[in-house]
Short mmCIF file of C-alpha atoms in Angstrom, two decimals:
data_model
loop_
_atom_site.label_atom_id
_atom_site.label_comp_id
_atom_site.label_asym_id
_atom_site.label_seq_id
_atom_site.Cartn_x
_atom_site.Cartn_y
_atom_site.Cartn_z
CA UNK A 1 -12.16 -19.89 50.07
CA UNK A 2 -13.95 -16.53 49.78
CA UNK A 3 -17.20 -16.02 51.68
CA UNK A 4 -19.75 -13.22 52.10
CA UNK A 5 -21.72 -13.24 55.35
CA UNK A 6 -24.70 -10.93 55.94
CA UNK A 7 -26.12 -9.96 59.32
CA UNK A 8 -28.52 -7.45 60.86
CA UNK A 9 -31.88 -8.59 59.50
CA UNK A 10 -34.95 -9.08 61.65
CA UNK A 11 -38.49 -7.96 62.45
CA UNK A 12 -39.22 -4.24 62.70
CA UNK A 13 -42.33 -2.04 62.83
CA UNK A 14 -43.20 0.34 59.97
CA UNK A 15 -41.15 3.52 60.32
CA UNK A 16 -38.35 1.71 62.12
CA UNK A 17 -34.72 1.19 61.14
CA UNK A 18 -32.28 -1.65 60.54
CA UNK A 19 -28.60 -1.77 59.63
CA UNK A 20 -27.37 -4.66 57.48
CA UNK A 21 -23.73 -5.71 57.26
CA UNK A 22 -21.90 -7.89 54.75
CA UNK A 23 -18.35 -9.00 55.53
CA UNK A 24 -16.09 -10.63 52.94
CA UNK A 25 -13.32 -12.98 54.08
CA UNK A 26 -10.70 -15.22 52.50
CA UNK A 27 -7.65 -14.80 50.27
CA UNK A 28 -8.82 -11.46 48.85
CA UNK A 29 -6.62 -9.19 46.76
CA UNK A 30 -9.26 -6.56 45.97
CA UNK A 31 -13.03 -6.03 45.83
CA UNK A 32 -14.78 -4.19 43.02
CA UNK A 33 -18.36 -2.87 43.28
CA UNK A 34 -20.46 -4.25 46.14
CA UNK A 35 -24.22 -4.48 45.69
CA UNK A 36 -27.33 -5.15 47.78
CA UNK A 37 -30.22 -7.03 46.17
CA UNK A 38 -33.56 -8.11 47.63
CA UNK A 39 -36.23 -10.64 46.73
CA UNK A 40 -39.79 -10.66 48.04
CA UNK A 41 -42.00 -13.77 47.89
CA UNK A 42 -43.28 -14.36 44.36
CA UNK A 43 -41.21 -11.55 42.87
CA UNK A 44 -37.96 -11.21 40.94
CA UNK A 45 -34.72 -10.30 42.65
CA UNK A 46 -34.09 -6.56 42.32
CA UNK A 47 -31.14 -4.25 42.85
CA UNK A 48 -31.43 -2.04 45.93
CA UNK A 49 -28.13 -0.16 46.16
CA UNK A 50 -24.57 -0.34 44.84
CA UNK A 51 -21.23 1.20 45.76
CA UNK A 52 -17.89 1.22 43.94
CA UNK A 53 -14.45 0.87 45.48
CA UNK A 54 -14.12 4.65 45.14
CA UNK A 55 -17.33 5.33 47.05
CA UNK A 56 -19.74 6.24 44.23
CA UNK A 57 -23.30 5.06 44.97
CA UNK A 58 -26.54 4.24 43.14
CA UNK A 59 -30.00 3.50 44.56
CA UNK A 60 -33.30 2.13 43.38
CA UNK A 61 -35.97 4.85 43.19
CA UNK A 62 -38.08 3.00 45.76
CA UNK A 63 -35.44 3.37 48.49
CA UNK A 64 -33.79 6.67 47.56
CA UNK A 65 -33.75 9.05 50.50
CA UNK A 66 -34.43 6.26 53.02
CA UNK A 67 -31.51 3.84 52.55
CA UNK A 68 -27.78 4.56 52.66
CA UNK A 69 -25.05 2.22 51.41
CA UNK A 70 -21.47 2.54 52.63
CA UNK A 71 -18.30 0.45 52.79
CA UNK A 72 -15.14 0.06 54.83
CA UNK A 73 -12.44 -1.09 52.40
CA UNK A 74 -9.98 -1.89 55.19
CA UNK A 75 -12.51 -4.33 56.69
CA UNK A 76 -13.87 -5.64 53.36
CA UNK A 77 -17.35 -4.82 54.62
CA UNK A 78 -20.40 -3.12 53.10
CA UNK A 79 -23.35 -1.73 55.07
CA UNK A 80 -26.96 -0.83 54.29
CA UNK A 81 -28.64 1.60 56.69
CA UNK A 82 -32.41 1.33 56.24
CA UNK A 83 -34.64 4.05 57.72
CA UNK A 84 -38.37 4.75 57.52
CA UNK A 85 -39.03 1.12 56.67
CA UNK A 86 -42.28 0.17 54.93
CA UNK A 87 -44.10 -3.17 54.64
CA UNK A 88 -43.12 -3.32 50.96
CA UNK A 89 -39.46 -3.46 52.05
CA UNK A 90 -40.08 -6.96 53.40
CA UNK A 91 -37.74 -9.34 51.55
CA UNK A 92 -34.62 -11.45 51.77
CA UNK A 93 -31.64 -9.14 51.28
CA UNK A 94 -28.53 -10.47 49.51
CA UNK A 95 -25.01 -9.11 49.33
CA UNK A 96 -23.10 -9.42 46.04
CA UNK A 97 -19.49 -8.60 45.17
CA UNK A 98 -16.88 -9.10 42.46
CA UNK A 99 -13.61 -10.16 44.08
CA UNK A 100 -10.06 -10.72 42.80
CA UNK A 101 -8.29 -13.44 44.78
CA UNK A 102 -4.60 -13.33 45.67
CA UNK A 103 -2.54 -14.68 42.77
CA UNK A 104 -5.33 -14.24 40.22
CA UNK A 105 -5.83 -11.84 37.32
CA UNK A 106 -9.60 -12.29 37.09
CA UNK A 107 -12.54 -11.22 39.25
CA UNK A 108 -15.17 -13.75 40.31
CA UNK A 109 -18.73 -13.15 41.52
CA UNK A 110 -19.83 -14.08 45.04
CA UNK A 111 -23.19 -14.03 46.84
CA UNK A 112 -24.05 -13.99 50.50
CA UNK A 113 -26.56 -16.40 52.00
CA UNK A 114 -29.22 -13.71 52.50
CA UNK A 115 -30.80 -12.15 55.57
CA UNK A 116 -34.55 -11.79 56.18
CA UNK A 117 -36.05 -8.34 56.75
CA UNK A 118 -39.70 -8.24 57.84
CA UNK A 119 -41.58 -4.94 58.29
CA UNK A 120 -44.92 -5.48 60.03
CA UNK A 121 -47.12 -4.02 62.75
#
C-alpha cells in the first residue's frame, strides 16, 4: 500500500515561517510530479507549488518569492518552506503525487491526509 504523510503544520504569527514535509512510502517504483495544494474554509482547493522529478518548479502568484518547494528523490519526500507567512495563508495543506508501483506500467494518483496551517496574531 502506498501512503503520503504530511507533517510540519501548526500555529504561527504573521511574518513567521513553517516547513512542511510529505513522505511517500510503500512499493514505489517511481514518482512523477509532486504538488502542494491548500484549501481555506469556504473556498476551493488551489494549487500552491509543484515540482517535477527533474527539479523544475512552478508557484502560484500569491506565494511566489515567499515559498520554496523542493524534493529528495532518494527519500521520496517533498518539502514546502513557507516564509513571511500572512493570515491569508491559513488553510489545510495537502500533498499530491502520481506514483508508479513496482510491477505496474501505470501511474496512480495519491493524496496525503492534510496538515493545518494557521497564521494569526
